[in-house]
Amino acid sequence: MIDIENNIAEIKSKIQQLATKKALAPTHHSANSVTLIAVSKKQSAEAINKAISAGQKHFAENYLQEAELKMKELSHSLLVWHFIGSIQSNKTRVLAEKFDWVHTVERLKIAQRLSAHRIDNAQEPLNICLQVNIDKDPAKSGVFPEECKVLAKEVHQLPGICLRGLMTIPRNNPETSKIRESFAAMKHLFEEVKQHLNNPYFDSLSMGMSGDWQIAIEEGATMIRIGTAIFGQR
Ligand SMILES: *Cc1c(COP(=O)(O)O)cnc(C)c1O
């Protein structure tokens, strides 16, 4: 039996432990707060409701149609919805309308469309993370690290967008030291882009999934995206 409430409580307490450890280690970068995002793709509204009763507010979905159906069923005004799937340009209107955050922007054209739709709808600027292909893995999406600054500057100018940070999925690797290197490289890039933009809202580093989130937090993640470790296998 999967105990969703208990899984969330355990992850939260571990996050707390990791944050305390970081705060006590003066040589390490300062502790930052970490937002737990529950990845609810392929999970039922019932499962999501269990997570909500455990105090969970942030949810992420990969598939737009599936997400829309669940949002209708749940319609809790306090939930925060994150989109973490690949973006088709003909779906940007609905994305901009329904989601609070989009983590997977990798092209200016998509960002421009999202911005325009937010303005059409008279909504607050949409929170965006740029997806970075930190390992230049041909199987992964995202901008290459060296393209990130230029794209960030362009996206930052868009009136319907609030550029919040960077997101990544590192290359699968049985050696956790390699995954740690990728996360550390992301943290470095994040600080570089932040300095380049001089944007106080640029505060989010979205990295870490069920298998590697503790390493991600140690290396500076501020948002972790957890599916399986909360809801069980999809
Ligand atoms: C599915 C997914 C996750 C969650 O993965 P788990 O391994 O189940 O925690 C996180 N991020 C993205 C982008 C995903 O597609």
Coordinates of C-alpha atoms and ligand atoms in Angstrom, one line a residue:
M1 CA 0.0 0.0 0.0
I2 CA 1.2 3.4 -0.9
D3 CA 0.8 5.9 1.9
I4 CA 0.8 9.3 0.2
E5 CA 0.4 11.3 3.3
N6 CA 3.3 9.5 5.0
N7 CA 5.6 9.8 2.0
I8 CA 5.1 13.5 1.9
A9 CA 5.7 13.9 5.6
E10 CA 8.9 11.9 5.3
I11 CA 10.2 13.9 2.4
K12 CA 9.4 17.1 4.1
S13 CA 11.2 16.1 7.3
K14 CA 14.3 15.0 5.3
I15 CA 14.2 18.4 3.4
Q16 CA 14.3 20.1 6.8
Q17 CA 17.2 18.0 7.9
L18 CA 19.2 18.7 4.8
A19 CA 18.5 22.5 5.1
T20 CA 19.7 22.5 8.8
K21 CA 22.8 20.6 7.8
K22 CA 23.6 23.2 5.1
A23 CA 23.0 26.1 7.5
L24 CA 25.5 24.6 9.9
A25 CA 28.2 24.1 7.3
P26 CA 29.8 27.5 6.9
T27 CA 31.9 26.4 3.9
H28 CA 28.9 25.4 2.0
H29 CA 26.6 27.9 0.2
S30 CA 23.9 29.2 2.4
A31 CA 20.8 27.2 3.0
N32 CA 17.8 28.2 0.9
S33 CA 14.2 27.1 1.3
V34 CA 13.1 24.2 -0.8
T35 CA 9.7 23.9 -2.4
L36 CA 8.4 20.3 -2.8
I37 CA 6.5 19.9 -6.0
A38 CA 4.4 16.8 -6.3
V39 CA 4.5 15.4 -9.8
S40 CA 1.0 14.1 -10.3
K41 CA 1.1 13.0 -14.0
K42 CA -0.8 9.8 -14.5
Q43 CA -2.2 10.0 -10.9
S44 CA -5.9 10.3 -10.2
A45 CA -7.6 13.3 -8.7
E46 CA -8.2 11.0 -5.7
A47 CA -4.5 10.5 -5.2
I48 CA -3.9 14.2 -5.5
N49 CA -6.6 14.8 -2.9
K50 CA -4.7 12.6 -0.5
A51 CA -1.6 14.8 -1.1
I52 CA -3.7 17.9 -0.5
S53 CA -4.9 16.6 2.8
A54 CA -1.2 16.1 3.8
G55 CA -0.7 19.9 3.2
Q56 CA 0.7 19.6 -0.3
K57 CA 0.0 22.7 -2.5
H58 CA 2.4 22.6 -5.5
F59 CA 1.6 20.1 -8.2
A60 CA 3.2 19.4 -11.6
E61 CA 1.8 17.9 -14.7
N62 CA 3.4 16.9 -18.0
Y63 CA 0.3 16.5 -20.3
L64 CA -2.0 19.4 -20.9
Q65 CA -5.2 17.6 -21.6
E66 CA -4.8 15.3 -18.6
A67 CA -4.0 18.3 -16.4
E68 CA -7.0 20.3 -17.5
L69 CA -9.3 17.4 -16.6
K70 CA -7.8 17.1 -13.1
M71 CA -7.9 20.8 -12.5
K72 CA -11.6 20.9 -13.2
E73 CA -12.1 18.0 -10.8
L74 CA -10.1 19.6 -8.0
S75 CA -10.5 23.3 -8.4
H76 CA -8.9 24.2 -5.1
S77 CA -8.1 27.8 -5.4
L78 CA -5.0 27.5 -3.2
L79 CA -3.2 25.0 -5.4
V80 CA -0.2 26.0 -7.5
W81 CA 0.1 24.3 -10.8
H82 CA 3.5 23.7 -12.6
F83 CA 3.9 22.6 -16.1
I84 CA 6.9 20.3 -16.7
G85 CA 6.2 18.6 -20.0
S86 CA 7.3 19.5 -23.5
I87 CA 5.5 22.5 -25.0
Q88 CA 3.8 22.5 -28.4
S89 CA 3.5 26.0 -29.8
N90 CA -0.2 25.5 -30.6
K91 CA -0.9 24.8 -26.9
T92 CA 0.6 27.9 -25.4
R93 CA -2.7 29.7 -25.0
V94 CA -4.1 27.0 -22.6
L95 CA -0.8 26.6 -20.8
A96 CA -0.6 30.4 -20.2
E97 CA -4.2 30.4 -19.0
K98 CA -4.2 27.4 -16.6
F99 CA -0.7 27.2 -15.1
D100 CA 1.1 29.3 -12.5
W101 CA 4.6 28.1 -13.5
V102 CA 6.1 26.6 -16.6
H103 CA 9.5 25.0 -16.1
T104 CA 10.3 23.7 -19.6
V105 CA 10.8 26.8 -21.8
E106 CA 13.7 26.4 -24.1
R107 CA 12.9 28.7 -27.0
L108 CA 12.2 32.4 -27.3
K109 CA 9.3 31.9 -29.6
I110 CA 7.4 29.8 -27.0
A111 CA 8.1 32.4 -24.3
Q112 CA 6.8 35.2 -26.5
R113 CA 3.6 33.3 -27.1
L114 CA 3.1 32.6 -23.4
S115 CA 3.7 36.2 -22.6
A116 CA 1.2 37.5 -25.2
H117 CA -1.5 35.1 -24.0
R118 CA -1.0 36.2 -20.4
I119 CA -1.4 39.8 -21.4
D120 CA -4.5 39.0 -23.6
N121 CA -6.1 37.4 -20.5
A122 CA -5.1 40.2 -18.2
Q123 CA -3.3 37.7 -15.9
E124 CA -0.3 38.3 -13.7
P125 CA 3.0 37.6 -15.5
L126 CA 3.6 33.8 -15.8
N127 CA 6.4 32.3 -13.7
I128 CA 9.0 30.7 -16.1
C129 CA 12.1 28.5 -15.7
L130 CA 14.3 27.9 -18.6
Q131 CA 15.1 24.3 -19.2
V132 CA 18.8 23.7 -19.5
N133 CA 20.4 20.6 -21.1
I134 CA 23.3 20.7 -18.7
D135 CA 24.9 17.5 -19.9
K136 CA 24.2 18.2 -23.6
D137 CA 22.5 14.8 -23.7
P138 CA 20.9 14.2 -27.1
A139 CA 18.0 12.5 -25.4
K140 CA 17.1 15.6 -23.3
S141 CA 15.5 18.9 -24.1
G142 CA 16.7 22.3 -23.0
V143 CA 19.1 25.0 -24.1
F144 CA 22.8 24.4 -23.9
P145 CA 24.5 26.1 -21.0
E146 CA 26.4 28.5 -23.2
E147 CA 23.1 29.7 -24.8
C148 CA 21.4 30.3 -21.5
K149 CA 22.4 33.8 -20.7
V150 CA 21.3 35.3 -24.1
L151 CA 17.9 33.5 -23.9
A152 CA 17.4 34.5 -20.3
K153 CA 18.0 38.2 -21.2
E154 CA 15.5 38.0 -24.0
V155 CA 12.8 36.2 -22.0
H156 CA 13.4 38.6 -19.1
Q157 CA 12.3 41.5 -21.3
L158 CA 8.8 40.0 -22.0
P159 CA 6.1 41.8 -20.2
G160 CA 3.8 38.8 -19.6
I161 CA 6.7 36.7 -18.1
C162 CA 8.4 36.6 -14.8
L163 CA 11.6 34.8 -15.3
R164 CA 12.2 32.9 -12.1
G165 CA 15.1 30.6 -12.7
L166 CA 16.5 27.4 -14.4
M167 CA 15.4 23.8 -14.5
T168 CA 17.2 20.7 -15.5
I169 CA 17.0 16.9 -15.7
P170 CA 20.5 15.5 -15.6
R171 CA 21.6 12.5 -17.7
N172 CA 20.8 9.2 -16.1
N173 CA 23.9 7.8 -14.5
P174 CA 24.5 5.0 -12.1
E175 CA 27.4 7.0 -10.6
T176 CA 25.9 9.6 -8.3
S177 CA 29.1 11.6 -8.5
K178 CA 28.3 12.4 -12.1
I179 CA 24.8 13.5 -11.2
R180 CA 26.2 15.7 -8.5
E181 CA 28.6 17.3 -11.0
S182 CA 25.6 18.1 -13.2
F183 CA 23.7 19.7 -10.4
A184 CA 26.8 21.7 -9.3
A185 CA 27.2 22.9 -12.8
M186 CA 23.6 24.1 -12.8
K187 CA 24.1 26.0 -9.6
H188 CA 27.1 27.7 -11.1
L189 CA 25.2 28.6 -14.2
F190 CA 22.3 29.8 -12.2
E191 CA 24.5 32.2 -10.2
E192 CA 26.1 33.5 -13.4
V193 CA 22.7 34.1 -15.1
K194 CA 21.4 35.7 -12.0
Q195 CA 24.3 38.2 -11.9
H196 CA 23.9 38.9 -15.6
L197 CA 20.2 39.7 -15.3
N198 CA 20.2 41.6 -12.1
N199 CA 16.6 40.4 -11.6
P200 CA 15.5 40.0 -7.9
Y201 CA 12.8 37.5 -9.0
F202 CA 15.4 35.1 -10.4
D203 CA 15.5 32.9 -7.4
S204 CA 14.5 29.3 -8.4
L205 CA 16.6 26.3 -9.3
S206 CA 14.3 23.4 -10.2
M207 CA 16.2 20.2 -10.1
G208 CA 16.0 16.8 -8.4
M209 CA 13.5 13.9 -8.9
S210 CA 12.6 10.8 -6.8
G211 CA 16.1 9.2 -7.3
D212 CA 18.3 12.2 -6.8
W213 CA 16.6 15.0 -5.0
Q214 CA 18.7 14.8 -1.9
I215 CA 21.9 15.4 -4.0
A216 CA 20.0 18.2 -5.8
I217 CA 19.3 20.0 -2.5
E218 CA 22.9 19.6 -1.3
E219 CA 23.9 21.3 -4.6
G220 CA 21.5 24.2 -4.3
A221 CA 18.1 23.2 -5.6
T222 CA 15.2 25.4 -4.5
M223 CA 12.5 23.3 -6.1
I224 CA 12.4 19.5 -6.3
R225 CA 9.9 17.6 -8.5
I226 CA 8.9 14.3 -6.9
G227 CA 6.5 11.8 -8.5
T228 CA 7.2 8.2 -7.7
A229 CA 8.5 8.7 -4.2
I230 CA 5.2 10.3 -3.3
F231 CA 2.6 8.4 -5.3
G232 CA 4.3 5.2 -6.1
Q233 CA 5.0 3.7 -9.6
R234 CA 3.1 5.2 -12.5
Ligands
LIG1 C1 8.0 12.7 -14.3 C2 8.9 13.9 -14.0 C3 9.3 14.1 -12.7 C4 9.1 13.1 -11.5 O1 9.8 12.0 -11.7 P1 9.9 10.9 -10.5 O2 11.1 10.1 -10.8 O3 8.7 10.0 -10.6 O4 10.0 11.6 -9.2 C5 10.1 15.2 -12.4 N1 10.4 16.1 -13.4 C6 10.0 15.9 -14.7 C7 10.3 16.9 -15.7 C8 9.2 14.8 -15.0 O5 8.8 14.6 -16.3

